mmCIF file of C-alpha atoms in Angstrom:
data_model
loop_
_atom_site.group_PDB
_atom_site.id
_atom_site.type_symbol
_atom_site.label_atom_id
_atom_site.label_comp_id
_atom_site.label_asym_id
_atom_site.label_seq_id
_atom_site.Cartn_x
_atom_site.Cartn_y
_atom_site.Cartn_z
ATOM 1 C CA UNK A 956 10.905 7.329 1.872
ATOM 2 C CA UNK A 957 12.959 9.510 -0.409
ATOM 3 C CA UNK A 958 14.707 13.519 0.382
ATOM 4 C CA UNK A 959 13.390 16.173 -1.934
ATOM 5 C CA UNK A 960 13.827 16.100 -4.673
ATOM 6 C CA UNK A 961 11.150 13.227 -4.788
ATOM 7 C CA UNK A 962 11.416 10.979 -7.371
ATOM 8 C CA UNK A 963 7.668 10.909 -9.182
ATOM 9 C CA UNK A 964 6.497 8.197 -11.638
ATOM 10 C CA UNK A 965 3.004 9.594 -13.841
ATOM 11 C CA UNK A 966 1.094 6.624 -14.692
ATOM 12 C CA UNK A 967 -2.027 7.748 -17.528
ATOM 13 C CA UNK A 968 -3.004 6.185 -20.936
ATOM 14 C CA UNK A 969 -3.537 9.778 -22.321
ATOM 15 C CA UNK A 970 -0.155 10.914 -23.867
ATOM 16 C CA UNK A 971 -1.763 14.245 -23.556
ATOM 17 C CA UNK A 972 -2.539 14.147 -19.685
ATOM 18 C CA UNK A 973 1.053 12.466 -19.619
ATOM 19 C CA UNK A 974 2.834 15.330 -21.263
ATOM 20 C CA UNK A 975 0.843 18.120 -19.066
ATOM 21 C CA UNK A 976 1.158 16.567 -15.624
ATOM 22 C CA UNK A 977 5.293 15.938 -16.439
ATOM 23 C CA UNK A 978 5.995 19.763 -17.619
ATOM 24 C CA UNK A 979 3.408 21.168 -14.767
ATOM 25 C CA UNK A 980 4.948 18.790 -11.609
ATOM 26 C CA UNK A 981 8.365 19.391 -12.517
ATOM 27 C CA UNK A 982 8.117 22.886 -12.043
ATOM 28 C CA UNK A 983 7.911 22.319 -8.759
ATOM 29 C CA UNK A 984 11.950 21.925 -7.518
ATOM 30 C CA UNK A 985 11.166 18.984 -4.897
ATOM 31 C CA UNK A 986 9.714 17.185 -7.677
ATOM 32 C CA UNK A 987 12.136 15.411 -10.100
ATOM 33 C CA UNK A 988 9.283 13.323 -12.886
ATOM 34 C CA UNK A 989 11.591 10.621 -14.142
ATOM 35 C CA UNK A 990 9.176 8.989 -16.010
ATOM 36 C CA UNK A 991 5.982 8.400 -17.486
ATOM 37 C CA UNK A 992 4.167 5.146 -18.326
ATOM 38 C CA UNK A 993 0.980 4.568 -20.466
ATOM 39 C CA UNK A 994 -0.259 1.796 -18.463
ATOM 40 C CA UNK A 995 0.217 -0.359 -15.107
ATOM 41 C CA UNK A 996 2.340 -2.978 -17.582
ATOM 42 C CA UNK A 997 4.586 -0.444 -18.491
ATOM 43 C CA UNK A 998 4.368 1.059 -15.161
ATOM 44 C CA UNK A 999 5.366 -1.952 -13.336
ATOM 45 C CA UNK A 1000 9.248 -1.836 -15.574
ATOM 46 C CA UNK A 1001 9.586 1.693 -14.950
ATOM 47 C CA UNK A 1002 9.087 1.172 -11.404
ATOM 48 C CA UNK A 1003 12.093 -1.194 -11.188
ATOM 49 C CA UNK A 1004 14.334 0.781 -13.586
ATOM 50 C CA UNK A 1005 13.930 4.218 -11.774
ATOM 51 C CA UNK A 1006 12.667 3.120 -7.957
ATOM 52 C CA UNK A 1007 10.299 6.120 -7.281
ATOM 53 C CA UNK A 1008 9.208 7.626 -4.517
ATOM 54 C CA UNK A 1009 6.078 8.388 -5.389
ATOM 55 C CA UNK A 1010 3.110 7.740 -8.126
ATOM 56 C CA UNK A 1011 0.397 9.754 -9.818
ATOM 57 C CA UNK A 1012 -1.902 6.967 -11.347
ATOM 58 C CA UNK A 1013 -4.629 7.619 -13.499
ATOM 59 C CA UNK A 1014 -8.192 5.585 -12.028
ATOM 60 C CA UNK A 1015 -9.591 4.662 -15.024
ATOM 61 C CA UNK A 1016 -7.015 2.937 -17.481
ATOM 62 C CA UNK A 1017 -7.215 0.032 -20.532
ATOM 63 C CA UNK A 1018 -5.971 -3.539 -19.764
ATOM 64 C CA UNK A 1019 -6.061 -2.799 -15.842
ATOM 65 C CA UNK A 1020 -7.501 -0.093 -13.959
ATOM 66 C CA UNK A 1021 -6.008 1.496 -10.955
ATOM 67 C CA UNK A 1022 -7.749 -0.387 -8.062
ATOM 68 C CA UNK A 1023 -6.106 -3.612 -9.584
ATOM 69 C CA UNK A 1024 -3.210 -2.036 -10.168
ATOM 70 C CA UNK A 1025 -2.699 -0.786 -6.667
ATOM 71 C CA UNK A 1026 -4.101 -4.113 -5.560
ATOM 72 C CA UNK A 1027 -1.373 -6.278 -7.124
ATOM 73 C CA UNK A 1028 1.091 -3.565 -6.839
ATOM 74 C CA UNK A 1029 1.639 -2.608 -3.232
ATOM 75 C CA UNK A 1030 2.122 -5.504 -1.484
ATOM 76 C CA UNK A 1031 5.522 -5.912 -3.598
ATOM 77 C CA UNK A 1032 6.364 -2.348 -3.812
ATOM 78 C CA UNK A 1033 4.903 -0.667 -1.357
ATOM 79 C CA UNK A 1034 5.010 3.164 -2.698
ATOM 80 C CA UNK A 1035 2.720 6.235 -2.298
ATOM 81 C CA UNK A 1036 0.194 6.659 -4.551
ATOM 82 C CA UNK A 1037 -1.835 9.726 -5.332
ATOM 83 C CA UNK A 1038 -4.803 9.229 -7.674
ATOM 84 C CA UNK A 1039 -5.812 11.463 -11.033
ATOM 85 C CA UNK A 1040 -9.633 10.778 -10.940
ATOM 86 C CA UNK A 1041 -12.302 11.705 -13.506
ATOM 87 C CA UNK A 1042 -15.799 13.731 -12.322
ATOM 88 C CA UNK A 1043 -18.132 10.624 -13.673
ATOM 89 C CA UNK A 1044 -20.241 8.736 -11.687
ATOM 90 C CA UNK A 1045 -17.455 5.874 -12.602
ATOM 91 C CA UNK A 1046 -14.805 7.423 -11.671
ATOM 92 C CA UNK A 1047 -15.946 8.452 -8.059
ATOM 93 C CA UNK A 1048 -16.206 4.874 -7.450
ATOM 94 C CA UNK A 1049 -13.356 3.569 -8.737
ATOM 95 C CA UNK A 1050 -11.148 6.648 -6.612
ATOM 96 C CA UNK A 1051 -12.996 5.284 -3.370
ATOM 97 C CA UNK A 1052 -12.215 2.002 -4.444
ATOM 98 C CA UNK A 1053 -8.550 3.124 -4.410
ATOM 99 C CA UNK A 1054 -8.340 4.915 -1.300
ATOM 100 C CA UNK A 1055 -9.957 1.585 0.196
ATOM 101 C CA UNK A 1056 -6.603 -0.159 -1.939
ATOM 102 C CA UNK A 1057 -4.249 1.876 -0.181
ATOM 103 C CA UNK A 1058 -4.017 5.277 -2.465
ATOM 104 C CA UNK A 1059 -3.156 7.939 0.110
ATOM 105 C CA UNK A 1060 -5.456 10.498 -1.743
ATOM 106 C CA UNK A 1061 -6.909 11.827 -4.643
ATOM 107 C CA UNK A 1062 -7.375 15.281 -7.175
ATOM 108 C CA UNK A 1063 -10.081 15.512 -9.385
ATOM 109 C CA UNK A 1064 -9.364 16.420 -13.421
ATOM 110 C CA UNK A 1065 -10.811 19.607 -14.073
ATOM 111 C CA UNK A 1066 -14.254 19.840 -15.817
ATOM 112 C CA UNK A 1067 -14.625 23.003 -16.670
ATOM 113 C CA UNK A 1068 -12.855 26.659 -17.017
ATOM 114 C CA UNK A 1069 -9.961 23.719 -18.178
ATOM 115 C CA UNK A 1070 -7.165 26.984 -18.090
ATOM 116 C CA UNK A 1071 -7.463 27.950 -14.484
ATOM 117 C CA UNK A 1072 -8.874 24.930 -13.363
ATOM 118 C CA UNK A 1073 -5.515 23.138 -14.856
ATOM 119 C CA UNK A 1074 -3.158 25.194 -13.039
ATOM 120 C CA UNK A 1075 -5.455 24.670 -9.539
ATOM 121 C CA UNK A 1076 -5.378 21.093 -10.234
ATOM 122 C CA UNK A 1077 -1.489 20.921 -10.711
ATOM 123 C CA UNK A 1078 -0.917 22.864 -7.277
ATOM 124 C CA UNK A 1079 -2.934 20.951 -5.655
ATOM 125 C CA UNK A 1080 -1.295 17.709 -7.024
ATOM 126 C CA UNK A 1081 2.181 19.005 -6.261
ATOM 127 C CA UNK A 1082 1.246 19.525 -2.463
ATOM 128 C CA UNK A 1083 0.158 16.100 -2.315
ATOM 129 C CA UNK A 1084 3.039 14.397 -4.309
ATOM 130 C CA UNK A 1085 5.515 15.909 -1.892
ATOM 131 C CA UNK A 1086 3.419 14.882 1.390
ATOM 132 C CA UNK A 1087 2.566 11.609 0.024
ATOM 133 C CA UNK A 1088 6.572 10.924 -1.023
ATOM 134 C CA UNK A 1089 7.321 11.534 2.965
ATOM 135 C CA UNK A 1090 4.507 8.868 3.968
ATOM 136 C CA UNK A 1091 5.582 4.995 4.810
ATOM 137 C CA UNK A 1092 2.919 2.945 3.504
ATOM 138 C CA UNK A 1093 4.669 -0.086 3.978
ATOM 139 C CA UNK A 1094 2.849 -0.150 7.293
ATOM 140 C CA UNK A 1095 -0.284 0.593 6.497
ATOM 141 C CA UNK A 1096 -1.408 -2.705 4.512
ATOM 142 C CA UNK A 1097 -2.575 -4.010 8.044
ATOM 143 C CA UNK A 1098 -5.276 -1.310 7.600
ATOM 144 C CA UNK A 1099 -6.439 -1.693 4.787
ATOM 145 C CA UNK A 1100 -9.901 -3.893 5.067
ATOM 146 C CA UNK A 1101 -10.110 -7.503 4.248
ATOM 147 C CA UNK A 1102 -13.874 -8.394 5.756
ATOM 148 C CA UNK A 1103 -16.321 -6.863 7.111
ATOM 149 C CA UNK A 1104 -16.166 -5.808 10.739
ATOM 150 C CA UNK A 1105 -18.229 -6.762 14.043
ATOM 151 C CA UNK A 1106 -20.071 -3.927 15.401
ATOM 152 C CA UNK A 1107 -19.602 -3.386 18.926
ATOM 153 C CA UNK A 1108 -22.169 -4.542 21.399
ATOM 154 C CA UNK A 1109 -21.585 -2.241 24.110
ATOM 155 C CA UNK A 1110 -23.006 -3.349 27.822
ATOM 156 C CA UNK A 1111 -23.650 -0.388 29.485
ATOM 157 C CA UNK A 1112 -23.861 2.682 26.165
ATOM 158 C CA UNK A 1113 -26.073 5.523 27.828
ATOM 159 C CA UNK A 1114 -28.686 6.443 25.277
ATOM 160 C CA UNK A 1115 -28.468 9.887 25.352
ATOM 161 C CA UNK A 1116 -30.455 11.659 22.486
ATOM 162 C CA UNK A 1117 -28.615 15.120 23.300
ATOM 163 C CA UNK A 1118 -25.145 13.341 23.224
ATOM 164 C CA UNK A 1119 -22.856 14.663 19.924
ATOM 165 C CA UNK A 1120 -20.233 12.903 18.538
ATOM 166 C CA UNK A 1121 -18.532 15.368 15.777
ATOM 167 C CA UNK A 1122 -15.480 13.919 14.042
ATOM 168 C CA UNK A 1123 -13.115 15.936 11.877
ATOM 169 C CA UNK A 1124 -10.416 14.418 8.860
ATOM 170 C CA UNK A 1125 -8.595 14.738 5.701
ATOM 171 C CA UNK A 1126 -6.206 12.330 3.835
ATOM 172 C CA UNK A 1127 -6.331 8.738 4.987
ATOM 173 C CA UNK A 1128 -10.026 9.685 6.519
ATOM 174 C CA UNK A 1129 -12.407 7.795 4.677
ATOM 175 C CA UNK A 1130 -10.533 4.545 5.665
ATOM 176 C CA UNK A 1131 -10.299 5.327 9.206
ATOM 177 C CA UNK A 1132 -14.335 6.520 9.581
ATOM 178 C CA UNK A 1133 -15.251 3.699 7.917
ATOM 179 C CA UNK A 1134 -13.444 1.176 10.566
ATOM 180 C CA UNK A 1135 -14.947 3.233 13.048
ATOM 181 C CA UNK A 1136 -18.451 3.849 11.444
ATOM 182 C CA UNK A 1137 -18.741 0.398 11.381
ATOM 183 C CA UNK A 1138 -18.070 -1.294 14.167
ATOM 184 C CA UNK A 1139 -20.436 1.568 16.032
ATOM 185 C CA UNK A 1140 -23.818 -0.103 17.356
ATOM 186 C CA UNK A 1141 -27.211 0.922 15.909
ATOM 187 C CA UNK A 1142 -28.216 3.188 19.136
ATOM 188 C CA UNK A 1143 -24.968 5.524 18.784
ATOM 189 C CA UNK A 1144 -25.496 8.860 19.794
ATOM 190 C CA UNK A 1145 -25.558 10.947 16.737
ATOM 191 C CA UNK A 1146 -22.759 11.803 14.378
ATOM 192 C CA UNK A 1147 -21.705 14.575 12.629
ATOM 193 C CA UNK A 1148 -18.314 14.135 10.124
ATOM 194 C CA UNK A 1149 -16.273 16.603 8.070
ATOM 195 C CA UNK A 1150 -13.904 14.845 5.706
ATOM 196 C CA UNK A 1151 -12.340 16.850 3.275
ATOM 197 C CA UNK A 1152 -13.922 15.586 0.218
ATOM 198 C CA UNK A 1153 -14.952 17.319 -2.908
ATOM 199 C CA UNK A 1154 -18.773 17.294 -3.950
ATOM 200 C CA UNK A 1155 -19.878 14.036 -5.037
ATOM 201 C CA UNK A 1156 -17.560 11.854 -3.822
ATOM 202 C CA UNK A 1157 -19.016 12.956 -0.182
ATOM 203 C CA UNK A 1158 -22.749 11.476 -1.111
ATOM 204 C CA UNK A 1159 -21.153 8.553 -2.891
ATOM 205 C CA UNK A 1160 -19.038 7.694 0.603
ATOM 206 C CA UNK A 1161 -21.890 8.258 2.461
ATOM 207 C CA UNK A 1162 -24.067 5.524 0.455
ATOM 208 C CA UNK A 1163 -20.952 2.986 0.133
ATOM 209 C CA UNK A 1164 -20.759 3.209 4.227
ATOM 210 C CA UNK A 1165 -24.683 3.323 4.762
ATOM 211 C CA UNK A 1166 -24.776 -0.066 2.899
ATOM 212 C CA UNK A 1167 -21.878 -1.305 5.494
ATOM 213 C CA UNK A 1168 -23.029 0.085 8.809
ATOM 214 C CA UNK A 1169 -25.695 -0.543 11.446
ATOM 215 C CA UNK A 1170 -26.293 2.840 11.601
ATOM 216 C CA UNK A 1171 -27.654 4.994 9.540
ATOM 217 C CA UNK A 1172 -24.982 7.060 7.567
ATOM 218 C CA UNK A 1173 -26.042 10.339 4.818
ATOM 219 C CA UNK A 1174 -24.830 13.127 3.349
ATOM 220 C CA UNK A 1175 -26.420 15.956 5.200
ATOM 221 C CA UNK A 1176 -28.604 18.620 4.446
ATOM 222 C CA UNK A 1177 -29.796 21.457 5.936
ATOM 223 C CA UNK A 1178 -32.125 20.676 8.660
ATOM 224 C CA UNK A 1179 -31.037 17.329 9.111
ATOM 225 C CA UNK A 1180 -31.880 16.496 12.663
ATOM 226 C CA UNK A 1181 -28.858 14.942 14.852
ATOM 227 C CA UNK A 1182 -30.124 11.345 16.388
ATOM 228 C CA UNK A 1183 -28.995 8.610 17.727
ATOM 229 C CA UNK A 1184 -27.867 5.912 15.022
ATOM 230 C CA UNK A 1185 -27.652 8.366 12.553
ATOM 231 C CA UNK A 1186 -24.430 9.663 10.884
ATOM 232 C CA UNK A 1187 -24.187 12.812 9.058
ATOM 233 C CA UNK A 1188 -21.371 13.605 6.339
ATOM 234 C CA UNK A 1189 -20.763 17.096 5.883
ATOM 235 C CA UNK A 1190 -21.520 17.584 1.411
ATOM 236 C CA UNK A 1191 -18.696 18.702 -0.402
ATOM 237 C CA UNK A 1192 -18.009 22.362 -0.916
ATOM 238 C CA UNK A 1193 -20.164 23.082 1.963
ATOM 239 C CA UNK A 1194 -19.747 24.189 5.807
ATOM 240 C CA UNK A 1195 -21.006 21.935 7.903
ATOM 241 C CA UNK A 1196 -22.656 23.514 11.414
ATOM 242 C CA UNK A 1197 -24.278 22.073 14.396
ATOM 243 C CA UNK A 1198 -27.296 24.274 15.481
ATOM 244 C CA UNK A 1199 -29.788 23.641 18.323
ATOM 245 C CA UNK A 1200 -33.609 23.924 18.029
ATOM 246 C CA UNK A 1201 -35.534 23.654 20.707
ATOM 247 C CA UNK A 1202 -34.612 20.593 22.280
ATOM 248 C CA UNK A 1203 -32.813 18.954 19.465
ATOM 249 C CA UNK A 1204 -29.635 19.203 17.076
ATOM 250 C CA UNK A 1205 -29.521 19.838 13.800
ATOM 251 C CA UNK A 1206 -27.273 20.846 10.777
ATOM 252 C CA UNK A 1207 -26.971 23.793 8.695
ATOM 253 C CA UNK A 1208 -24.838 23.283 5.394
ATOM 254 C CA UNK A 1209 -24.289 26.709 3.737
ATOM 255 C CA UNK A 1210 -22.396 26.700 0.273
ATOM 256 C CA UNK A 1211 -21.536 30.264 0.950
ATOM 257 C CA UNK A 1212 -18.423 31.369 2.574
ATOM 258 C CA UNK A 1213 -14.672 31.029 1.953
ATOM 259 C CA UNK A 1214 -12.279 28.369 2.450
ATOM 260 C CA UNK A 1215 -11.389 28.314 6.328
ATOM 261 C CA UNK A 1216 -7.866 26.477 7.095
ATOM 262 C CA UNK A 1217 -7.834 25.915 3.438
ATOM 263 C CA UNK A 1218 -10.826 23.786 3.163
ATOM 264 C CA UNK A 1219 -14.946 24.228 2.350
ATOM 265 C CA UNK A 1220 -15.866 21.677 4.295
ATOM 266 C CA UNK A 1221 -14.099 22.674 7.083
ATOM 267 C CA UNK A 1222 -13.100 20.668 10.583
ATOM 268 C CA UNK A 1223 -12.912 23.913 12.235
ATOM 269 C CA UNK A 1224 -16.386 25.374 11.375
ATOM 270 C CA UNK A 1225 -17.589 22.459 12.405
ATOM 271 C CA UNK A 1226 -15.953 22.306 15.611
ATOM 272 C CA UNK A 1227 -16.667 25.458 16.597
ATOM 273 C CA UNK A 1228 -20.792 25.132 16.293
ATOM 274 C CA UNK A 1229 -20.457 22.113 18.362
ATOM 275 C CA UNK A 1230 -18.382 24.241 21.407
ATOM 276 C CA UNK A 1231 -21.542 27.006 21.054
ATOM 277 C CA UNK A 1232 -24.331 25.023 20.537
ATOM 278 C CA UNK A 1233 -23.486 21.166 22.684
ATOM 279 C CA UNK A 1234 -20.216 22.270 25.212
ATOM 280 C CA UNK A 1235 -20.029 19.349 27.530
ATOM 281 C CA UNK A 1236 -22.698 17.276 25.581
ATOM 282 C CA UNK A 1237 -20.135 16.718 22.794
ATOM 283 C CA UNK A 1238 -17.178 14.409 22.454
ATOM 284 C CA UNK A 1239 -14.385 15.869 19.687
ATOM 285 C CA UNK A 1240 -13.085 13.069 17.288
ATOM 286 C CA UNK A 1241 -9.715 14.002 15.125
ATOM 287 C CA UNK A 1242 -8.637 11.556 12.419
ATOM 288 C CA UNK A 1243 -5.315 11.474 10.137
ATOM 289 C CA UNK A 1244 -5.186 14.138 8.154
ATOM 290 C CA UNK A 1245 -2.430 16.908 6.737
ATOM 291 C CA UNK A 1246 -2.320 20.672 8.007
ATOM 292 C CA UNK A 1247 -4.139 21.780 11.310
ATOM 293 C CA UNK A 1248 -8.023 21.976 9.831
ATOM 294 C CA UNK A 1249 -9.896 22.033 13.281
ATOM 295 C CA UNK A 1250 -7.456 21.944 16.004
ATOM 296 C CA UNK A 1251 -8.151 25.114 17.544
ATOM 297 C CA UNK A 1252 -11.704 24.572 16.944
ATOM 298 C CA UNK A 1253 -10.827 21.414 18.936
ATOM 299 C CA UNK A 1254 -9.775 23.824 21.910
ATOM 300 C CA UNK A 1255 -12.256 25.801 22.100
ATOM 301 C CA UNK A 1256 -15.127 22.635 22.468
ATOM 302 C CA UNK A 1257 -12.453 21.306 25.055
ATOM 303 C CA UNK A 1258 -12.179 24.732 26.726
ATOM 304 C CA UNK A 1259 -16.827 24.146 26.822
ATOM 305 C CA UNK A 1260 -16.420 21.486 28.213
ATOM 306 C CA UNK A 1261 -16.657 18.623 25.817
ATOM 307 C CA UNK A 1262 -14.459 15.295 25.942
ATOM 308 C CA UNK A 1263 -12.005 15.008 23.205
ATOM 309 C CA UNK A 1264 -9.262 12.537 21.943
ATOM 310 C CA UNK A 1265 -7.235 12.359 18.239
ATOM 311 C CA UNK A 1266 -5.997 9.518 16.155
ATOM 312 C CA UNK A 1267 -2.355 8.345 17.290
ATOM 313 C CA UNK A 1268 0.517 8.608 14.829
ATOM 314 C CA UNK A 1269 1.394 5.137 14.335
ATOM 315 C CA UNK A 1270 -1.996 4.241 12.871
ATOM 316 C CA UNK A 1271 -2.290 7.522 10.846
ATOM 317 C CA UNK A 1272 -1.835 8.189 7.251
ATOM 318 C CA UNK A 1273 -0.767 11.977 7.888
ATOM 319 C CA UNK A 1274 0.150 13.107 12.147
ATOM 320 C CA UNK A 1275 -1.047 16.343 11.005
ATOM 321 C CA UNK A 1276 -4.157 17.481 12.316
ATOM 322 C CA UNK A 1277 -4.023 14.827 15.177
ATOM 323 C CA UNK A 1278 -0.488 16.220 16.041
ATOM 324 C CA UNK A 1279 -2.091 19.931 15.859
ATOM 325 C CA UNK A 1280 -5.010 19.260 18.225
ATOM 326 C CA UNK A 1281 -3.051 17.428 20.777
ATOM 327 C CA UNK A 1282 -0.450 19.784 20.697
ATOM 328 C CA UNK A 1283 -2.347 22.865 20.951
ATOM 329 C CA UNK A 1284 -4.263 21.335 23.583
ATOM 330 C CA UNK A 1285 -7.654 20.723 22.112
ATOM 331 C CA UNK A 1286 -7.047 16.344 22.098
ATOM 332 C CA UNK A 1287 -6.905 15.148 25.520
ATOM 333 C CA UNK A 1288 -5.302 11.956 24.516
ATOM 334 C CA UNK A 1289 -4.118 10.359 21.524
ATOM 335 C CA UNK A 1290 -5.777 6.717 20.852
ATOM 336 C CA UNK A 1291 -5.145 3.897 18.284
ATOM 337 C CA UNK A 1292 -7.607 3.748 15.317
ATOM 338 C CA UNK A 1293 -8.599 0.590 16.150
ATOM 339 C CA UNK A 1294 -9.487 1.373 20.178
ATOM 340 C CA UNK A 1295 -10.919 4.375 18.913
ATOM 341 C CA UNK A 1296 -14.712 2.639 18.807
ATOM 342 C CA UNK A 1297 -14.897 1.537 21.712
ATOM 343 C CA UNK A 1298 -12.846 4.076 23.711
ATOM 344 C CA UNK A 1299 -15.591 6.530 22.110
ATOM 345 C CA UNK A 1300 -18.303 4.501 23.678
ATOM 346 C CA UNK A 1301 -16.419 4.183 26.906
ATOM 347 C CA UNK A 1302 -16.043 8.112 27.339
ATOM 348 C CA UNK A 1303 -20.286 8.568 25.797
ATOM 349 C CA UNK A 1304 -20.932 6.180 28.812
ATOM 350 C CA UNK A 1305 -18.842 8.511 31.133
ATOM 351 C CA UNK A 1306 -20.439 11.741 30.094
ATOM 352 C CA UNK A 1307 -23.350 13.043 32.404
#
């Protein structure tokens, strides 16, 4: 891991795209761009002539796209990796394919209103260049998936249809819910998930992990009842709420409304409808992630009486929102990604 300023390498077979992210990121003073390559060939030189700390990398490239770049790459140089990713259907998948490759995260090229939507985009891919340049990755290749995992067969998992699981993260999320998604049994209590995620890639994760789970896993939608063996992701650009009607749980996803902690969805909107609306029915679930989305909306379902616990640092991508909610107060304990599945099980079987 480097000191600022970090040293960035932009990877992107557009000389146009190459010239714009160099002159926007190094107006940013903890960013020094010492290079540019065209594609993961030329790449591969500059990253033993200059030794960066960090990489922007294009996902969809000639002669070798970015999940087999990343793929070959990192277990010889094992160096963060932010991803530039196209709105197609193509490259969605190919940007989940690199998170699953060990990209810490991902912005999306603007599609339209190019002029403001350029300069949002280049903020936004600053702030993650300089957290991603602080991140050792070099530990988590053990994390990354090789097969595909055992669900749990829990002995004694009360089936409890007003039981809520709701589970909050941000960057290095969609790898940790999936190793926890799947490895839950098909009578789980119900789920409920914000990960920040822009719209589209949220029903595209949702599908990729339905096709890998026992349970049942969607993007939700308003009105979506909460069941056992059924997950529900919160849709991109959309608040995610728990509501109760009449005897059972549902969800409310409302595209109105600002930003809250910096993010639409948001952990803490979330977090807060399950305090109101299931107190000490709920268990609270935070996952790796930057910033403090959701940790005092973590306190306040503790303070209802809901169980709680948060992702421990070794096994996280980003301490941040863990760190926050355990901190604060809102995490009773701090658990190991892979315990987390069956610790979550053992505390479901504990609640009353």
């Amino acid at each position: 891991m480097g000191a600022p300023p970090y040293k960035l390498l932009i990877i992107d077979d557009s000389a146009l795209v190459r010239n714009i992210l160099a002159k926007g990121l190094a107006q940013d003073p903890d960013i020094n761009v010492v290079g540019t390559a065209n594609d993961p060939y030329d790449a591969r030189d500059k990253i033993i002539q200059y030794k960066p700390d960090v990489l922007t990398l294009d996902v969809e490239m000639p002669r070798m796209d970015g999940v087999e770049f990343l793929r070959r790459l990192l277990p010889q140089y094992p160096i963060p990796v932010v991803m530039v990713s196209a709105l197609t259907e193509r490259g969605k998948a190919i940007t989940l394919d690199a998170l699953d490759a060990g990209a810490i995260d991902f912005v999306t090229k603007p599609s339209y209103g190019v002029a403001s939507g350029l300069n949002n985009m280049l903020n936004e891919l600053a702030e993650k260049v300089k957290m991603a340049a602080k991140i050792d990755v070099s530990h988590l290749k053990k994390h990354i998936h090789t097969k595909k995992p055992t669900p749990i067969t829990p002995t004694a998992l009360a089936v409890s249809t007003d039981k809520v699981i709701a589970i909050g993260a941000s960057t290095g999320g969609t790898e940790a819910i999936r190793s926890i998604i799947t490895r839950f049994p098909r009578n789980i209590s119900g789920v409920i998930i914000v990960q920040h995620m822009p719209a589209g890639f949220t029903s595209m994760f949702s599908k990729r992990l339905n096709e890998i789970s026992q349970v049942e896993v969607k993007e939700a939608q308003s009105g979506d009842r909460v069941m056992n063996g059924r997950v529900l992701i919160a849709p991109g650009d959309h608040h995610m709420e728990l509501v109760r009607s009449g005897g059972l749980y549902k969800v409310v996803c409302r595209e109105q409304g600002d930003k809250v902690c910096g993010h639409k969805p948001s952990v803490e909107v979330l977090f807060r409808s399950v305090a109101k609306h299931a107190g000490a029915n709920a268990l609270g679930v935070m996952l790796t992630g930057m910033g403090h989305d959701g940790a005092d909306g973590m306190v306040v379902m503790r303070e209802a009486g809901a169980r709680t616990m948060a992702q421990d640092e070794e096994s996280c991508v980003v301490f941040g929102m863990p760190k926050e909610a355990y901190v604060r107060g809102g995490a009773e304990r701090l658990v190991p990604l892979d315990d987390m599945p069956r610790e979550i099980i053992r505390v479901l079987s504990s609640m009353k």
